[in-house]
mmCIF file of C-alpha atoms in Angstrom:
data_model
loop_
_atom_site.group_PDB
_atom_site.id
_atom_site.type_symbol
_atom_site.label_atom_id
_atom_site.label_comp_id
_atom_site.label_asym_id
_atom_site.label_seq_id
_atom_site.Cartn_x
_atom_site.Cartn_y
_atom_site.Cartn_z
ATOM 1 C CA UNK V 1 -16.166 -59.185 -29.314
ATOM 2 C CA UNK V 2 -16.441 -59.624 -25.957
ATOM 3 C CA UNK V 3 -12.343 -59.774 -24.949
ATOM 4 C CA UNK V 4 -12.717 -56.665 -26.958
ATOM 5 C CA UNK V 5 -15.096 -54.700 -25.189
ATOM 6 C CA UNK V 6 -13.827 -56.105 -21.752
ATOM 7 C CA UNK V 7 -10.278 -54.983 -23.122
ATOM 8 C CA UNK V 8 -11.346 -51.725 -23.592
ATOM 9 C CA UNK V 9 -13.378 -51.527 -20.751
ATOM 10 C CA UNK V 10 -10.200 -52.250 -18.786
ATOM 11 C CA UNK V 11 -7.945 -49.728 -20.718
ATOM 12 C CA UNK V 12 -10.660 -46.768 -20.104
ATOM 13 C CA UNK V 13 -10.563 -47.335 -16.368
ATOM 14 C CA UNK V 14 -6.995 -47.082 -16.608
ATOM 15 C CA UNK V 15 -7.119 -44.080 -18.647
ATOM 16 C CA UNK V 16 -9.317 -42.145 -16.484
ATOM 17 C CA UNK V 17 -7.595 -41.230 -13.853
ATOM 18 C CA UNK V 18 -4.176 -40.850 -16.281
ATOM 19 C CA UNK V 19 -5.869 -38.112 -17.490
ATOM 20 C CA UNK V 20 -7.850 -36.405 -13.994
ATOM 21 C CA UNK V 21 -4.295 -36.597 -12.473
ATOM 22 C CA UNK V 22 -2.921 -34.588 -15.812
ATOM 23 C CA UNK V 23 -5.861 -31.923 -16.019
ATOM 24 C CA UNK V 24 -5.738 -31.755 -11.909
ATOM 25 C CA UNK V 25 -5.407 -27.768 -11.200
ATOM 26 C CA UNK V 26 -2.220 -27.198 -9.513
ATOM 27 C CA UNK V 27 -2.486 -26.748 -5.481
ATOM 28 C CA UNK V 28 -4.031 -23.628 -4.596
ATOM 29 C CA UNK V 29 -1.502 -20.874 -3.346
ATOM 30 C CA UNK V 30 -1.775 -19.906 0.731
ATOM 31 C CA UNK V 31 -3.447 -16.225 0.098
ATOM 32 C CA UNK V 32 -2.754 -12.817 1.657
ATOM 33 C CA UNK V 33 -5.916 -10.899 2.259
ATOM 34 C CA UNK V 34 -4.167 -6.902 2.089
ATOM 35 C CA UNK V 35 -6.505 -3.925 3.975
ATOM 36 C CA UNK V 36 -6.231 -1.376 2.197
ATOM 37 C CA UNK V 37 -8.254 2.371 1.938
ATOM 38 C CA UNK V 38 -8.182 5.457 -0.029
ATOM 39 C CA UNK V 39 -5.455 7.521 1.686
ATOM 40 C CA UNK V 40 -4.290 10.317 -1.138
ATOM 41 C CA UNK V 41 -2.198 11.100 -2.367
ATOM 42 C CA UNK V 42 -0.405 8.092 -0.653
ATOM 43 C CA UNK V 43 -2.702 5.415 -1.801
ATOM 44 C CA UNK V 44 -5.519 6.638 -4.146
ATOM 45 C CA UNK V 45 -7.704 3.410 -5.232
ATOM 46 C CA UNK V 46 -9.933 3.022 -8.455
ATOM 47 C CA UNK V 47 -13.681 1.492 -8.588
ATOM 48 C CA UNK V 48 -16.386 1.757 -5.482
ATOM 49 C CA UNK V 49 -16.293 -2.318 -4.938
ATOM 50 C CA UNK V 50 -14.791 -3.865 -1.996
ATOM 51 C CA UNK V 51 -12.177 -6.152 -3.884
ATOM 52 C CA UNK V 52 -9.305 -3.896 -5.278
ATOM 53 C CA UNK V 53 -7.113 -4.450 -8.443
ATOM 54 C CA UNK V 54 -3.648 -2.932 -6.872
ATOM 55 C CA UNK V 55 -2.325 -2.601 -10.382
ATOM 56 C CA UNK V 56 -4.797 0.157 -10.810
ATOM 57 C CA UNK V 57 -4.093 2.004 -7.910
ATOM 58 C CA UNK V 58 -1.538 5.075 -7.561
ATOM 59 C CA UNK V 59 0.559 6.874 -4.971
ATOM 60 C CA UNK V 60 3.765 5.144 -3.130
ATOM 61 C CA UNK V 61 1.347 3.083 -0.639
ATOM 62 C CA UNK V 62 0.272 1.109 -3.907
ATOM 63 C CA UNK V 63 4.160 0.786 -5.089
ATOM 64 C CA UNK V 64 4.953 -0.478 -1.969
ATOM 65 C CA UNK V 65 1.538 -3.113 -2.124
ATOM 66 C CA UNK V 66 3.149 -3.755 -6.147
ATOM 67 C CA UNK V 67 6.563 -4.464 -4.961
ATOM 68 C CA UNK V 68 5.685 -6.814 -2.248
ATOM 69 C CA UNK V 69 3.117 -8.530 -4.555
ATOM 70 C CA UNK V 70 6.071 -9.708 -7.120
ATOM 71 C CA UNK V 71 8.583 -10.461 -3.808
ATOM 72 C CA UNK V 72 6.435 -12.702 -2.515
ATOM 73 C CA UNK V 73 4.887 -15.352 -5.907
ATOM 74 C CA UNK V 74 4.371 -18.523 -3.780
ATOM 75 C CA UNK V 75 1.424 -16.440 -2.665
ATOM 76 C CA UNK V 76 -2.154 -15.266 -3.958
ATOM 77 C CA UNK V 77 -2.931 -11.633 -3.520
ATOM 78 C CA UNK V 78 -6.263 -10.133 -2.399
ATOM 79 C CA UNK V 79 -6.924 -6.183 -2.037
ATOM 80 C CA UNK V 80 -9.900 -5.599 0.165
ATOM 81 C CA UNK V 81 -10.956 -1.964 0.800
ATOM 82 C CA UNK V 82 -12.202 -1.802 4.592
ATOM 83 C CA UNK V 83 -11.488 1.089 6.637
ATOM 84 C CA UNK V 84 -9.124 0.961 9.535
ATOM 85 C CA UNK V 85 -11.718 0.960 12.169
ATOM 86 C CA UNK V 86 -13.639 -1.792 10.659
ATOM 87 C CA UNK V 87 -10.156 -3.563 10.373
ATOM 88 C CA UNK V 88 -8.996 -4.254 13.989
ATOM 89 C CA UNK V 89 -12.130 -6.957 13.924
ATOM 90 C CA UNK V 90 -10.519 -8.846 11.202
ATOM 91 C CA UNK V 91 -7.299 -8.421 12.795
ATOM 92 C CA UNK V 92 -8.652 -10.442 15.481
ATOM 93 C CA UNK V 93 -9.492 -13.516 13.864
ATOM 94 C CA UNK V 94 -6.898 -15.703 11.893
ATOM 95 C CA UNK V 95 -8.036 -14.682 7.988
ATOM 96 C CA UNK V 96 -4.435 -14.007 6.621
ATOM 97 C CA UNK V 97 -4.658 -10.358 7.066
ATOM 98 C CA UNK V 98 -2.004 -7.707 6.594
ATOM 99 C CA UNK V 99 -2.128 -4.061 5.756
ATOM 100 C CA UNK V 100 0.711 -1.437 5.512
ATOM 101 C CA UNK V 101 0.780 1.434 8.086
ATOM 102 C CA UNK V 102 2.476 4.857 8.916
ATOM 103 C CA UNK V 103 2.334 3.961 12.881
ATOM 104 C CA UNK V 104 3.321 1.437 14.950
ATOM 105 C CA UNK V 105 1.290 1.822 18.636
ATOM 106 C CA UNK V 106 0.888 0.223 21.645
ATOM 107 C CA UNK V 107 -2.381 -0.122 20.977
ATOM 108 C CA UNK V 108 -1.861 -2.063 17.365
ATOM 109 C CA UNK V 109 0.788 -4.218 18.871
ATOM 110 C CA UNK V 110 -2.705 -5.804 20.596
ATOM 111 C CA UNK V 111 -3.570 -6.936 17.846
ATOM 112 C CA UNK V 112 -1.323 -6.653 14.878
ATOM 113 C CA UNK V 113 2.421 -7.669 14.796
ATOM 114 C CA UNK V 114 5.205 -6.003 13.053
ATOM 115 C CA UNK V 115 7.413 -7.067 10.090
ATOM 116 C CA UNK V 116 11.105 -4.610 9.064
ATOM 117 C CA UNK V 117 10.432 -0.803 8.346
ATOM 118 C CA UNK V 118 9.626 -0.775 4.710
ATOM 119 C CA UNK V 119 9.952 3.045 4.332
ATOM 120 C CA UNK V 120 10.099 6.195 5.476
ATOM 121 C CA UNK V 121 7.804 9.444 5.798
ATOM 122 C CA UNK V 122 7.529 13.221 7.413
ATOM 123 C CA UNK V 123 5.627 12.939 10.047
ATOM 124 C CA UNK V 124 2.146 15.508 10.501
ATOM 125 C CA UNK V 125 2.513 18.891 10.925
ATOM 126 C CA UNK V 126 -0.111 21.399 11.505
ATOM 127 C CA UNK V 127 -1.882 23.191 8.796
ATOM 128 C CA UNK V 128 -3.374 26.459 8.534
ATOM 129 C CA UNK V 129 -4.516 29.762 7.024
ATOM 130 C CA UNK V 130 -1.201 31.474 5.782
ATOM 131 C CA UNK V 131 -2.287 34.328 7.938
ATOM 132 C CA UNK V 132 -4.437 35.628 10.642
ATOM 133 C CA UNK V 133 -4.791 32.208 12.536
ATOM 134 C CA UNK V 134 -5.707 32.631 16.206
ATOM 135 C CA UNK V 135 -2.502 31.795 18.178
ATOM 136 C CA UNK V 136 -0.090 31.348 15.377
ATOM 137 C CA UNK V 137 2.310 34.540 13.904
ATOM 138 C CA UNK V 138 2.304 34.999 10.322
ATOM 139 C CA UNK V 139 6.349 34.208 10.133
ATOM 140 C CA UNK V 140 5.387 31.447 12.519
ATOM 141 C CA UNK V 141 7.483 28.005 11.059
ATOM 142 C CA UNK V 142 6.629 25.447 14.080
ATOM 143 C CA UNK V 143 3.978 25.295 16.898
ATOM 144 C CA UNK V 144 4.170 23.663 20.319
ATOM 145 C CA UNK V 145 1.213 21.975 19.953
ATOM 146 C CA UNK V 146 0.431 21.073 23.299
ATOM 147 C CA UNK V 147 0.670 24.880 24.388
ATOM 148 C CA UNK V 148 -1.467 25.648 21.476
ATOM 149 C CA UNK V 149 -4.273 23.883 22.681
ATOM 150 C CA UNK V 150 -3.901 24.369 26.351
ATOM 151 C CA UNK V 151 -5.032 27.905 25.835
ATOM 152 C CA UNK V 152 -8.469 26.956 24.841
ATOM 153 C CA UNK V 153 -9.301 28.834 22.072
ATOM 154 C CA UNK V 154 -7.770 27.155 19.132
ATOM 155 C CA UNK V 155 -10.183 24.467 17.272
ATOM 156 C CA UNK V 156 -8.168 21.410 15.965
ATOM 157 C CA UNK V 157 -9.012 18.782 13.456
ATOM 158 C CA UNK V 158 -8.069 15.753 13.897
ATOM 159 C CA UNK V 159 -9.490 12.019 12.338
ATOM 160 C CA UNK V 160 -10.150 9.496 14.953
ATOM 161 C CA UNK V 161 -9.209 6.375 13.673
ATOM 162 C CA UNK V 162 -5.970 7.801 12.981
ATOM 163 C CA UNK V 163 -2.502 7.790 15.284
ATOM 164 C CA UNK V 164 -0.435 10.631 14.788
ATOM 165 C CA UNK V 165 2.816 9.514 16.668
ATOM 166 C CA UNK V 166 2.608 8.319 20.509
ATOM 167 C CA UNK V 167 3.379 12.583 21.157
ATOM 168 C CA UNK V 168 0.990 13.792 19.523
ATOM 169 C CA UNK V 169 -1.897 11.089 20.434
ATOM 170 C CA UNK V 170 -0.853 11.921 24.025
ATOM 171 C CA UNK V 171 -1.346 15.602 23.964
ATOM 172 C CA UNK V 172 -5.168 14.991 21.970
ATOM 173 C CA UNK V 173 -5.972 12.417 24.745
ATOM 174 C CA UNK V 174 -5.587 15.732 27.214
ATOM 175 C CA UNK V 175 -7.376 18.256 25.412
ATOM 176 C CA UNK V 176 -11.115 18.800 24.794
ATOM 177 C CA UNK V 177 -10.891 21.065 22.033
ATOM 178 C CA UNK V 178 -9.804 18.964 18.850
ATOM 179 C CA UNK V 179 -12.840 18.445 16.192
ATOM 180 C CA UNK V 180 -12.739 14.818 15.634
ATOM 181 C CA UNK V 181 -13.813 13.817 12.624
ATOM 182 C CA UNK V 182 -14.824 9.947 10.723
ATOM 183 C CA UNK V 183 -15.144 8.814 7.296
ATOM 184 C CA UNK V 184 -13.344 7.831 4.233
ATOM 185 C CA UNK V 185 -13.130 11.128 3.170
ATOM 186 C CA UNK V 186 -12.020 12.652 6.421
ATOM 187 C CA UNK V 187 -9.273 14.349 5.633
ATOM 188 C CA UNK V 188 -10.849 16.270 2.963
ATOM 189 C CA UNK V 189 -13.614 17.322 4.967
ATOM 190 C CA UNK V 190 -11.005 18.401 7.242
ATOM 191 C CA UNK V 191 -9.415 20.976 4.858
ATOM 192 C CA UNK V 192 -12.483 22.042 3.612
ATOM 193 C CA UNK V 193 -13.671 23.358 7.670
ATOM 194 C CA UNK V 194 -10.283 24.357 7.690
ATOM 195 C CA UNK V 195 -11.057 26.391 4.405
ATOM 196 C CA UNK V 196 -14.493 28.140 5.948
ATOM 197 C CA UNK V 197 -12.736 28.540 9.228
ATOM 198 C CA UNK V 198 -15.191 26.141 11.268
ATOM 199 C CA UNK V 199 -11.403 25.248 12.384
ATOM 200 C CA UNK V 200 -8.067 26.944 13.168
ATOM 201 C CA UNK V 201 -5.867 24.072 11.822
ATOM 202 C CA UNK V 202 -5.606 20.667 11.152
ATOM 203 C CA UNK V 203 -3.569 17.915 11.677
ATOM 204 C CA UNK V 204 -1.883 16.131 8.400
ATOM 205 C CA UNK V 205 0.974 15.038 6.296
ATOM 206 C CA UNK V 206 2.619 17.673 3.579
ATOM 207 C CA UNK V 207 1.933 15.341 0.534
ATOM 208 C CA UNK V 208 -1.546 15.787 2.197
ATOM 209 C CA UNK V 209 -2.200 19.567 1.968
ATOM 210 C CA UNK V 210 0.449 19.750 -1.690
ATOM 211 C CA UNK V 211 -2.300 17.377 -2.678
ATOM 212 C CA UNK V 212 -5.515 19.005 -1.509
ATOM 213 C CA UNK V 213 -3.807 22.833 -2.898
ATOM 214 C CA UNK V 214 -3.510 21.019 -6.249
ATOM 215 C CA UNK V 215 -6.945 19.654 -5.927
ATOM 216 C CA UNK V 216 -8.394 22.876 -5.549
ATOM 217 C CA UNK V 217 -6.903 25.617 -6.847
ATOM 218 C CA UNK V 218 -8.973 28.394 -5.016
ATOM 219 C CA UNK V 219 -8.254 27.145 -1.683
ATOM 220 C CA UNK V 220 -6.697 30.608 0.052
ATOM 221 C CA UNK V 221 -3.036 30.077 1.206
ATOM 222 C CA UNK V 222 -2.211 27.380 3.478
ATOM 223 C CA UNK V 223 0.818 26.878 5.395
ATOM 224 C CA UNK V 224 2.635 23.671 7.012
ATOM 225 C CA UNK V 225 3.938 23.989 10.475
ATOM 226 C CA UNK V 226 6.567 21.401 12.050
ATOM 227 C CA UNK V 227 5.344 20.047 15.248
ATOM 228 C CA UNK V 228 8.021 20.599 18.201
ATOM 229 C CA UNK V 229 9.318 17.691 20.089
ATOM 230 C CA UNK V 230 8.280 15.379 17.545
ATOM 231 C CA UNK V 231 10.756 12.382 15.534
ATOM 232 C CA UNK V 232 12.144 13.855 12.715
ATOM 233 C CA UNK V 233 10.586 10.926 10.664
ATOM 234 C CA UNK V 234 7.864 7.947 11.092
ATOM 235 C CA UNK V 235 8.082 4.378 9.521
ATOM 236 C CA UNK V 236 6.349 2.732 7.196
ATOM 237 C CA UNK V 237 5.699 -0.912 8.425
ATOM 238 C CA UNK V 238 4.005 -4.324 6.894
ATOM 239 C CA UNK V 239 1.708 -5.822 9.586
ATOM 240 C CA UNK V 240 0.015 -8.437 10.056
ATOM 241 C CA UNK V 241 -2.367 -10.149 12.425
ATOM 242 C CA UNK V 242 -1.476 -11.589 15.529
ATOM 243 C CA UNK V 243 -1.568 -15.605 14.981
ATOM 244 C CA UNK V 244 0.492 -18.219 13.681
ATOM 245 C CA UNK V 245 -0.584 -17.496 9.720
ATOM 246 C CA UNK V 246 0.222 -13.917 10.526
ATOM 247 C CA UNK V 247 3.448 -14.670 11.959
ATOM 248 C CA UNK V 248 4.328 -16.804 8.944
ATOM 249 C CA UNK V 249 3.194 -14.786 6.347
ATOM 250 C CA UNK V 250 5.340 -11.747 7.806
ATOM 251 C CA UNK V 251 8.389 -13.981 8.103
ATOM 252 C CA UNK V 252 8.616 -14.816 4.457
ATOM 253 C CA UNK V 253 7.831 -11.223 3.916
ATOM 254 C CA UNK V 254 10.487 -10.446 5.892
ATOM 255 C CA UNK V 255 13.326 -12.229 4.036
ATOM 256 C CA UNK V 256 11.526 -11.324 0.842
ATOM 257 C CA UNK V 257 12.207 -7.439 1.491
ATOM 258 C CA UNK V 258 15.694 -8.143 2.286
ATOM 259 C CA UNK V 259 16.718 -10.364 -0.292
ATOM 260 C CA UNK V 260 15.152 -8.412 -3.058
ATOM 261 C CA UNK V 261 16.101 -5.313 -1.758
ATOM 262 C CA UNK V 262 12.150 -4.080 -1.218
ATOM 263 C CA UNK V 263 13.033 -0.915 0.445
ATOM 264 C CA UNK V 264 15.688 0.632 -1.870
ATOM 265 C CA UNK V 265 12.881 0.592 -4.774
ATOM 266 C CA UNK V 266 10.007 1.709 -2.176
ATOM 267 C CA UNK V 267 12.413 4.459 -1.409
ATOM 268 C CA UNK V 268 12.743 5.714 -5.378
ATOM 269 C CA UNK V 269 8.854 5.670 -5.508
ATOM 270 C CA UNK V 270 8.571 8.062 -2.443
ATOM 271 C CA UNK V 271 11.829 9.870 -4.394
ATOM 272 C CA UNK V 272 9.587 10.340 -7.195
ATOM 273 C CA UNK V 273 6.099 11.338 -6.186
ATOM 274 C CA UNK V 274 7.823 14.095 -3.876
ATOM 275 C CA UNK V 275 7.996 18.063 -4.735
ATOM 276 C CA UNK V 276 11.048 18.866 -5.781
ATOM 277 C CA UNK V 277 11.593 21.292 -2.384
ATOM 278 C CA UNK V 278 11.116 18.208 -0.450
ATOM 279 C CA UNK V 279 13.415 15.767 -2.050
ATOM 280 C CA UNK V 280 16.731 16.599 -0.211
ATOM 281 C CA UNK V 281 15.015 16.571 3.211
ATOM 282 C CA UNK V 282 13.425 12.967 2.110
ATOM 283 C CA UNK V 283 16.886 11.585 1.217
ATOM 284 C CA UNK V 284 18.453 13.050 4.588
ATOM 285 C CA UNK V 285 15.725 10.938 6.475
ATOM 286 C CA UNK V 286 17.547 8.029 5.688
ATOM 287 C CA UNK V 287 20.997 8.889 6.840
ATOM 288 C CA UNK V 288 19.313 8.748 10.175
ATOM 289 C CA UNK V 289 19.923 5.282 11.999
ATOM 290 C CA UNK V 290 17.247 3.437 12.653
#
């Protein structure tokens, strides 16, 4: 009886560990912690909470977010809704952030580093009443912005936390007369001043002001005007912080987006979520070298 138990003793302590090394969870995956915001139409999330299922969300941003989720499996994925400004403190630390972004300043490059150009976009115009804007002629179709607002009596809205292109952030850094606004919803807030006039004209993307007319169908009629002297495109970038994780997670990203051919599909999302009167000026963008 004895040999017995002392046998089986023996053959549980064996056993044991057999089985904890065959129910062991597999190692945990290195983990990408994604900023993202509500940005429509671009990126329009679902829910109020601060973690974000991507799958849910819609607009190109969150194809672009999708895509680089499957090119990159050998990590996890985790969608945190912070605004930009609250952001560049994470940034600074070494958390495995990254976020996607329409810019790519001097002032990011502090504290962010840059991955390949994932896309490409229109950059801002100005928007405004149709007709009878101070400053602007009714058959007006582009503004020099900076002489716009050197004459003092033209009230632009602008969002702070945003950069508009090193031109354009150069001429607001001049002028005292842009409305600057904050907020998640900024940029509707901006139409709607726009809308009772507290403004002459705001600062945004097309998809922007297509998405706010559709939004509200009694808006009165708005109208898009090309900024002069401006690129006749921006690029969308993958960015991550500044520190060794950073730098590795944006190299595999890197040869991730050009093995599985990342940017061809971004650019048949951005094909697809465009007007129809804007789709041949969208595919000429990218007969333009880099």
């Amino acid at each position: 009886m004895n040999s017995t138990f002392r046998f089986l003793f023996l053959f549980s302590m064996w056993l044991l560990p057999q089985i904890a090394g065959a129910i062991e969870p597999p190692p945990q995956k290195p983990a990408i912690q994604w900023i993202v915001n509500d940005f429509p139409p671009f990126l329009v999330l679902s829910g109020e909470g601060m973690m974000v299922d991507i799958s849910q969300a819609k607009g190109p941003f969150a194809s672009i977010y999708q895509e680089i989720e499957r090119a990159l499996p050998g990590y996890s994925h985790r969608f945190v809704r912070v605004s930009f400004t609250r952001a560049e403190k994470l940034f600074s630390g070494q958390g495995g952030y990254c976020t996607v972004l329409l810019q790519k300043t001097k002032e990011r490059e502090k504290f962010l580093i840059f991955g390949d150009e994932l896309a490409r976009a229109f950059p801002v115009g100005l928007v405004v009443h149709a007709k009878g804007t101070p400053g602007i002629r009714d058959d007006q179709k582009d503004v020099d912005l900076k002489e716009l607002l050197a004459t003092g009596k033209f009230r632009l809205g602008v969002i702070q936390s945003r950069a508009y292109t090193q031109q354009i952030d150069d001429i607001l850094s001049h002028s005292g007369h842009a409305t600057k606004i904050v907020g998640d919803s900024a940029m509707g807030n901006l139409f709607l001043m726009l809308e009772k006039k507290r403004v002459n004209g705001v600062l945004a993307y097309a998809l922007e002001k297509t998405d706010y007319e559709r939004n509200n169908i009694a808006v009165p009629a708005l109208k898009f005007l090309n900024v002069k002297n401006m690129p006749n495109h921006i690029s969308v970038w993958a960015s991550c912080e500044k520190s060794l994780r950073g730098e590795q997670i944006l190299k595999d990203l890197t040869r991730a987006v050009r093995e599985k051919n990342v940017k061809g599909k971004i650019y048949k999302y951005f094909m697809q979520e465009l007007p129809p009167d804007m789709k041949k000026s969208y595919r000429d963008l990218y007969d333009t070298p880099p």
